[in-house]
Amino acid sequence: MTEAKLDREANTIIREGVVSIINPYDIHAVEEGLRIRERKGGSVTALSMGIPCVVEMLKQVIAMGADNAVLLTDKAFAGADSLATAYTLSKAVEKLKEFDIIVCGKQTTDGDTAQVGPGLAEKLGVPHITNVVEIMELEDDYAECRRAVDKGWEIARVKLPAVITVEKDINTPRFPSIRGIRNMLKPNIAIWNADDINAEHDRIGMKGSPTQVVKTFIPQSKAAAETIMGTPVEQAKKMISIFDELHIKVRER
Amino acid sequence: MRIVNRISIVREKCIGCGVCKNKCPFGSIKIENKKAEIMDSCSLCRACANVCKFGAILVEGEDAAFNTSDRHEGIWVFAELKGGTVPRVVLELVTEAKKLASTLDTEVSAILPGYNVGQAAQTLIKFGVDRVYIVDHPALKNFSNDTYAKIIIDMVRSYKPDIFLFGATVCGRSLAPRISSALNTGLTADCTQLDIDPQKRILLQTRPAFGGELMATIICPHSKPQMATVRPGIFEAVQPLHINKGKIIRPEVCIPDSRIEILKCFEDAAEGFDITKAEIIVAAGRGMGHRENLLLVEELAAILGGVVGATRAIVDEGWIERCHQVGQSGSTVSPKLYIACGISGAIQHMVGLKSSSVIVAINKDADAPIMRIANYAFVGDAIEIIRALINEIKSLKQNQAEF
Amino acid sequence: MSERIINNISKDYDEYLKDESRKTGKADSISFPVTEKEIADTMKFFWKENIKVTIQGARTGITAGAVPRGGHILNLERMNRITGLRYDNGSDSFFLCVQPGVLLTNIRKAVSARNFNTSGWSGESLEALEKMKASACCFFPPDATETTASIGGMVACNASGARSFHYGSTRNYIEGLSIVLSDGSGINMKRNMFRAKGDLFSLTTNNGRVIQGRIPGYHMPEVKNASGYYAEKNMDLIDLFIGSEGTLGIITEIELRLLKKPAYNWGCIFFFKREEHAVKFVRVLRDDSFLPTPLAVIRPVAIEFFNSDALELLRLQKKEGKGFSDIPDIKKEFNTAIYVEFDEDSEKDIVNSVFEAAGRAEYCGGNEEDSWVAATSQLMEYLKSFRHAVPEALNLLIDKRRKDKPGITKLGTDMAVPDEKLEEIIDMYKADLAVKGFESVMFGHIGNNHIHVNILPRDMEEYRKGKELYEKWAYKVLEAGGTVSAEHGIGKLKCDFLKIMYKEDGIGEMRAVRKAFDPRNILNQGNLAE
């Protein structure tokens, strides 16, 4: 192992109160990166694309123990869909040169597309495994992973280098220690723009994104809700009348 | 077609009314000194430009980078197999694809890699698929996104479909982004609605955004194929049509070595359990307090002839198996009745249950998000109410028995 | 009026006969008023009939204060509106007006989002809200662990939480109270409006009734305290009601003082291989005069303690896979954990605080690497789940035991002692527990020398013996100048302890105050005294 790199999808955006948090899946990705380093040595690089304040989140990742971090930030990156994001990240990974494993969170909790990890793997020409819940075996040239599939589990062996995307079940992330906080205060974070990574300008940001949002709307709400207060028994009686309306028959036990 | 690459405020025209600020889904507009200001977090979504009555929002752009001159035609459906048979989600895709195809007056094809897939091909044809592209090879027995992607990428390059649909299953969500990345085309995840724009003859892909608070309609106008993954359980699957007019095509494909080897598969403990088929779901969340209280939920589910659903939180807690989980990382369900007990309604959970016909929520907190989407919002302690409900039902039974 | 009173309460209202103490009482009727007038009318009726009334909020108390002893239940859960906001120019502070049934969690949510249901708000309140939206974020400091507690209940028992170490208890944030007395008459009071003259007090109700009496002469211990009436010469009479556990009147509206939210809120857990190192750490956190060289000043807002049994319990629950999945593995060699929290307005100050704390941990025999630091709100949430996991794990364990032996409950203490007695009292707890061979878990607010000792009885014999030990400890704690209840209140379960604390005389003086307000003695029978 020489190097394990990490990727995070763009930061989560919360509109009211504007508290940006690290995408929860990505914290598990960082943790797994650190554990890989503990198992096999090497170094952990955190990579993210986002607005300048994402640096604050990368500092947290440094506090957890990542060796260094890279933030890709450029107005030209704005409005990237998953294809443009995968392309941009792939250019940064190329600049970082060698890697053994790229660990991504399975998905973001807002965009929820889960497309960046596989898209990045294809751009880099390496295989990928999604929904990983355990790295069972880790050798120099392959990894054996248990992954969650629709109705159960699967154990897959993948040749390295590779991209894996992880579920939250894979680990319990650590807290930074005091030393982590010291590292956080003098973080080793590189800030790169589009030219730094030699990105083609028509393949990044909105321009490099084949998908466009043409309309947003509030989902149709259902019939106006009826609020039922009262004692449990009153409420139970009301519930039974709802069952009757729906012609639901209760069964013998 | 122009692509937006800059949004700015025309300060002379802006009156600082704040309508754009409220509309911005990214919180990227602030009002300072009675003028709107666009912050760096702007995602260029143009939601602001559409609402500004004063023409104070300037959208600048340039010509699109994507231009496909080749002619692309037909709708493709990725026919993923489960244990050698065609799962319901593929039939849902076929049904939806046929609707879209009739608007575009084109054909529906199924892409069927695998081993010994003859039977599956016949099933697809029975459901009205016009062409089935078969790649039948022992090396394809187990799904591997590595080989499957390479084969399918080649096929897309030679046959040039206009639209390509995948189920948003674990396989589909792993495979489709690899293919779209290789082809440099767009992919919309987890669509819940598909339509055709009649003028432009392009695919309108609608999906929940921000965890379902907002729906977004997405297009991919300049690159082909237009690709989407589709949530299982949202669309209907018709009965077999028995037209049997479909053709089977076996393209010349070279089978690459896989860099991924599947060593073992095993199913969850609750074998054969499928929450997506349930008509009645009684679901529990952390608000049930303890694992023991799940017994109450199980009892109620049994009385009603339903099954137990669960939030991610209690699955993570180890109260119940994963196959019971409803929501973003679990199943999408559409039962006749969904009873949410002690579930506050994390957005990730709610996207999974929204297509339920009737939602009953029981929660101590009248303001919990679940109460806003429920048809009936019971404010109170779920444990007490369920206990009372079970007692009531039992005594009703007894009374009926007496008469 | 009588149609609002539900007379047939058999079985339908079972849950209202109990609270989190898991004790069950009895009652003949119940009502759910939604206005102050309804409360006053209800009380007039029961006053006339001379029927006992028990007041209820969210029933999250654990001393059975809301468990009825016959008569009527006046449940305030439907008085759950935030009714207004006031801005005071002089102090540049915001004050929130709430009904007693509002839950703490809802107050927090609304204040942090600055988002209120403003229907019925006065123009002045709406103006204050605009001002609030334009100002820095505010917060309501009391942090009772059970966030579904009602604010009325929190005032009635002067609730506190981990951060009370710095911010003090609920009392400090109560600016005004509206009270309905047992005869239906009302008193509206603001802080600094009515004071006792020496030990004499006099109050006039809205309808002209004059209430006079004498402030109890007992000396309140100089520790965090939730035992009996607040009593001090020349005291503000609003403090008499705060912590009176519903024995003097019914709180119908409360004005809360909000503080400006500090920009940074970080927490850290320091692990120690030896308990005495951890306890020493607490000492030097609170007082740097114990350190050989002068060091930076720090202001912890919370200092919490988890002993080896508490950490072992977490390890066990984690291993059994029953949730607790957010909690990282706790290394085997870690014996004791101390949680320290800081609030500061600048990054420099908070960083310095954390480093200073780390330095002091090392001075006491710890290692700064044996630490978990939460430096974001996101991580603070995770750290909170660690802190809450211990009581949760305890409850799970006890629930399991109760299946076989339903008579058993957790035996938890709530006693605090003065700073200088901390080591002595911990040593006493440990020695006694060892002698009896009890299974136990200790954790809690060590910053206030307020440790919850939980005995986990394995059978009824141990349960009985555990109770005896508690009584012994009560005497010892009082000898040390402490209190029998630092935060949970007396309720119906700890009246004997209160009697040990304030003696017959003190209880008699409290009874006299109670009689002045409620001559027929119909309110909250059984609370504070039999």
Tab-separated table of N, CA, C and O in Angstrom, chain C residues 335-377:
chain	number	residue	atom	x	y	z
C	335	ASN	N	-10.439	3.383	32.105
C	335	ASN	CA	-11.170	3.028	33.317
C	335	ASN	C	-12.268	4.044	33.609
C	335	ASN	O	-13.374	3.680	34.013
C	336	THR	N	-11.959	5.309	33.421
C	336	THR	CA	-12.895	6.371	33.789
C	336	THR	C	-12.890	7.421	32.683
C	336	THR	O	-11.859	7.650	32.058
C	337	ALA	N	-14.047	8.042	32.464
C	337	ALA	CA	-14.119	9.099	31.460
C	337	ALA	C	-14.640	10.385	32.095
C	337	ALA	O	-15.539	10.346	32.933
C	338	ILE	N	-14.037	11.492	31.686
C	338	ILE	CA	-14.535	12.805	32.099
C	338	ILE	C	-14.892	13.576	30.834
C	338	ILE	O	-14.065	13.711	29.919
C	339	TYR	N	-16.131	14.041	30.793
C	339	TYR	CA	-16.585	14.855	29.671
C	339	TYR	C	-16.507	16.322	30.068
C	339	TYR	O	-16.987	16.701	31.131
C	340	VAL	N	-15.892	17.119	29.231
C	340	VAL	CA	-15.800	18.562	29.490
C	340	VAL	C	-16.348	19.300	28.277
C	340	VAL	O	-16.048	18.932	27.142
C	341	GLU	N	-17.126	20.322	28.540
C	341	GLU	CA	-17.696	21.083	27.425
C	341	GLU	C	-17.359	22.559	27.596
C	341	GLU	O	-17.314	23.065	28.721
C	342	PHE	N	-17.108	23.217	26.464
C	342	PHE	CA	-16.799	24.646	26.501
C	342	PHE	C	-17.695	25.415	25.543
C	342	PHE	O	-18.068	24.905	24.495
C	343	ASP	N	-18.031	26.632	25.930
C	343	ASP	CA	-18.729	27.582	25.055
C	343	ASP	C	-17.851	28.818	24.961
C	343	ASP	O	-17.512	29.398	26.001
C	344	GLU	N	-17.468	29.204	23.779
C	344	GLU	CA	-16.685	30.437	23.650
C	344	GLU	C	-17.116	31.180	22.396
C	344	GLU	O	-17.695	30.605	21.485
C	345	ASP	N	-16.785	32.469	22.362
C	345	ASP	CA	-17.189	33.258	21.213
C	345	ASP	C	-16.133	33.337	20.116
C	345	ASP	O	-16.422	33.792	19.020
C	346	SER	N	-14.911	32.914	20.415
C	346	SER	CA	-13.911	32.944	19.345
C	346	SER	C	-13.231	31.580	19.243
C	346	SER	O	-13.148	30.836	20.221
C	347	GLU	N	-12.737	31.291	18.046
C	347	GLU	CA	-12.079	30.009	17.827
C	347	GLU	C	-10.819	29.911	18.696
C	347	GLU	O	-10.515	28.869	19.260
C	348	LYS	N	-10.152	31.042	18.817
C	348	LYS	CA	-8.919	31.071	19.601
C	348	LYS	C	-9.209	30.646	21.042
C	348	LYS	O	-8.511	29.804	21.612
C	349	ASP	N	-10.268	31.216	21.609
C	349	ASP	CA	-10.589	30.910	23.002
C	349	ASP	C	-10.979	29.446	23.179
C	349	ASP	O	-10.604	28.804	24.155
C	350	ILE	N	-11.742	28.920	22.226
C	350	ILE	CA	-12.202	27.548	22.423
C	350	ILE	C	-11.035	26.582	22.246
C	350	ILE	O	-10.902	25.603	22.979
C	351	VAL	N	-10.177	26.863	21.286
C	351	VAL	CA	-9.011	26.006	21.066
C	351	VAL	C	-8.120	26.030	22.309
C	351	VAL	O	-7.689	24.990	22.810
C	352	ASN	N	-7.892	27.244	22.820
C	352	ASN	CA	-7.068	27.350	24.021
C	352	ASN	C	-7.673	26.594	25.192
C	352	ASN	O	-6.966	25.950	25.966
C	353	SER	N	-8.993	26.676	25.308
C	353	SER	CA	-9.663	25.971	26.406
C	353	SER	C	-9.420	24.476	26.317
C	353	SER	O	-9.095	23.817	27.306
C	354	VAL	N	-9.602	23.946	25.102
C	354	VAL	CA	-9.464	22.499	24.928
C	354	VAL	C	-8.024	22.060	25.184
C	354	VAL	O	-7.775	21.066	25.865
C	355	PHE	N	-7.072	22.829	24.678
C	355	PHE	CA	-5.665	22.476	24.905
C	355	PHE	C	-5.294	22.591	26.383
C	355	PHE	O	-4.549	21.785	26.922
C	356	GLU	N	-5.834	23.629	26.996
C	356	GLU	CA	-5.551	23.814	28.416
C	356	GLU	C	-6.099	22.620	29.206
C	356	GLU	O	-5.433	22.073	30.088
C	357	ALA	N	-7.326	22.211	28.851
C	357	ALA	CA	-7.927	21.057	29.530
C	357	ALA	C	-7.046	19.826	29.310
C	357	ALA	O	-6.796	19.046	30.235
C	358	ALA	N	-6.552	19.667	28.077
C	358	ALA	CA	-5.705	18.512	27.766
C	358	ALA	C	-4.436	18.551	28.620
C	358	ALA	O	-4.003	17.528	29.159
C	359	GLY	N	-3.858	19.736	28.750
C	359	GLY	CA	-2.657	19.886	29.572
C	359	GLY	C	-2.934	19.484	31.010
C	359	GLY	O	-2.150	18.774	31.647
C	360	ARG	N	-4.078	19.912	31.498
C	360	ARG	CA	-4.413	19.580	32.886
C	360	ARG	C	-4.690	18.076	33.028
C	360	ARG	O	-4.388	17.482	34.058
C	361	ALA	N	-5.241	17.461	31.991
C	361	ALA	CA	-5.467	16.012	32.039
C	361	ALA	C	-4.133	15.284	32.156
C	361	ALA	O	-3.987	14.348	32.939
C	362	GLU	N	-3.153	15.750	31.394
C	362	GLU	CA	-1.833	15.109	31.454
C	362	GLU	C	-1.198	15.324	32.831
C	362	GLU	O	-0.580	14.422	33.387
C	363	TYR	N	-1.382	16.517	33.346
C	363	TYR	CA	-0.842	16.820	34.676
C	363	TYR	C	-1.392	15.841	35.713
C	363	TYR	O	-0.727	15.472	36.671
C	364	CYS	N	-2.637	15.408	35.503
C	364	CYS	CA	-3.290	14.525	36.481
C	364	CYS	C	-3.032	13.049	36.193
C	364	CYS	O	-3.656	12.187	36.798
C	365	GLY	N	-2.202	12.746	35.222
C	365	GLY	CA	-1.904	11.348	34.951
C	365	GLY	C	-2.585	10.810	33.705
C	365	GLY	O	-2.497	9.627	33.407
C	366	GLY	N	-3.278	11.674	32.978
C	366	GLY	CA	-3.910	11.234	31.737
C	366	GLY	C	-2.953	11.410	30.568
C	366	GLY	O	-1.802	11.794	30.738
C	367	ASN	N	-3.476	11.102	29.378
C	367	ASN	CA	-2.684	11.272	28.162
C	367	ASN	C	-3.570	11.972	27.158
C	367	ASN	O	-4.698	11.538	26.911
C	368	GLU	N	-3.071	13.063	26.576
C	368	GLU	CA	-3.959	13.834	25.691
C	368	GLU	C	-4.419	13.025	24.481
C	368	GLU	O	-5.430	13.350	23.874
C	369	GLU	N	-3.722	11.955	24.159
C	369	GLU	CA	-4.177	11.139	23.038
C	369	GLU	C	-5.406	10.301	23.399
C	369	GLU	O	-6.133	9.844	22.520
C	370	ASP	N	-5.613	10.073	24.698
C	370	ASP	CA	-6.790	9.319	25.125
C	370	ASP	C	-7.976	10.263	25.227
C	370	ASP	O	-8.540	10.482	26.300
C	371	SER	N	-8.336	10.846	24.092
C	371	SER	CA	-9.403	11.844	24.129
C	371	SER	C	-10.251	11.767	22.871
C	371	SER	O	-9.787	11.336	21.821
C	372	TRP	N	-11.494	12.146	23.020
C	372	TRP	CA	-12.387	12.310	21.879
C	372	TRP	C	-12.815	13.768	21.884
C	372	TRP	O	-13.340	14.246	22.886
C	373	VAL	N	-12.626	14.441	20.784
C	373	VAL	CA	-12.981	15.858	20.753
C	373	VAL	C	-14.058	16.088	19.690
C	373	VAL	O	-13.922	15.641	18.556
C	374	ALA	N	-15.094	16.784	20.069
C	374	ALA	CA	-16.134	17.153	19.113
C	374	ALA	C	-16.045	18.651	18.891
C	374	ALA	O	-16.338	19.436	19.781
C	375	ALA	N	-15.593	19.033	17.702
C	375	ALA	CA	-15.365	20.443	17.436
C	375	ALA	C	-16.360	20.994	16.419
C	375	ALA	O	-16.172	22.064	15.883
C	376	THR	N	-17.431	20.239	16.167
C	376	THR	CA	-18.482	20.748	15.280
C	376	THR	C	-19.819	20.330	15.869
C	376	THR	O	-19.892	19.412	16.689
C	377	SER	N	-20.877	20.995	15.426
C	377	SER	CA	-22.189	20.633	15.949
C	377	SER	C	-22.534	19.204	15.551
C	377	SER	O	-23.192	18.471	16.278
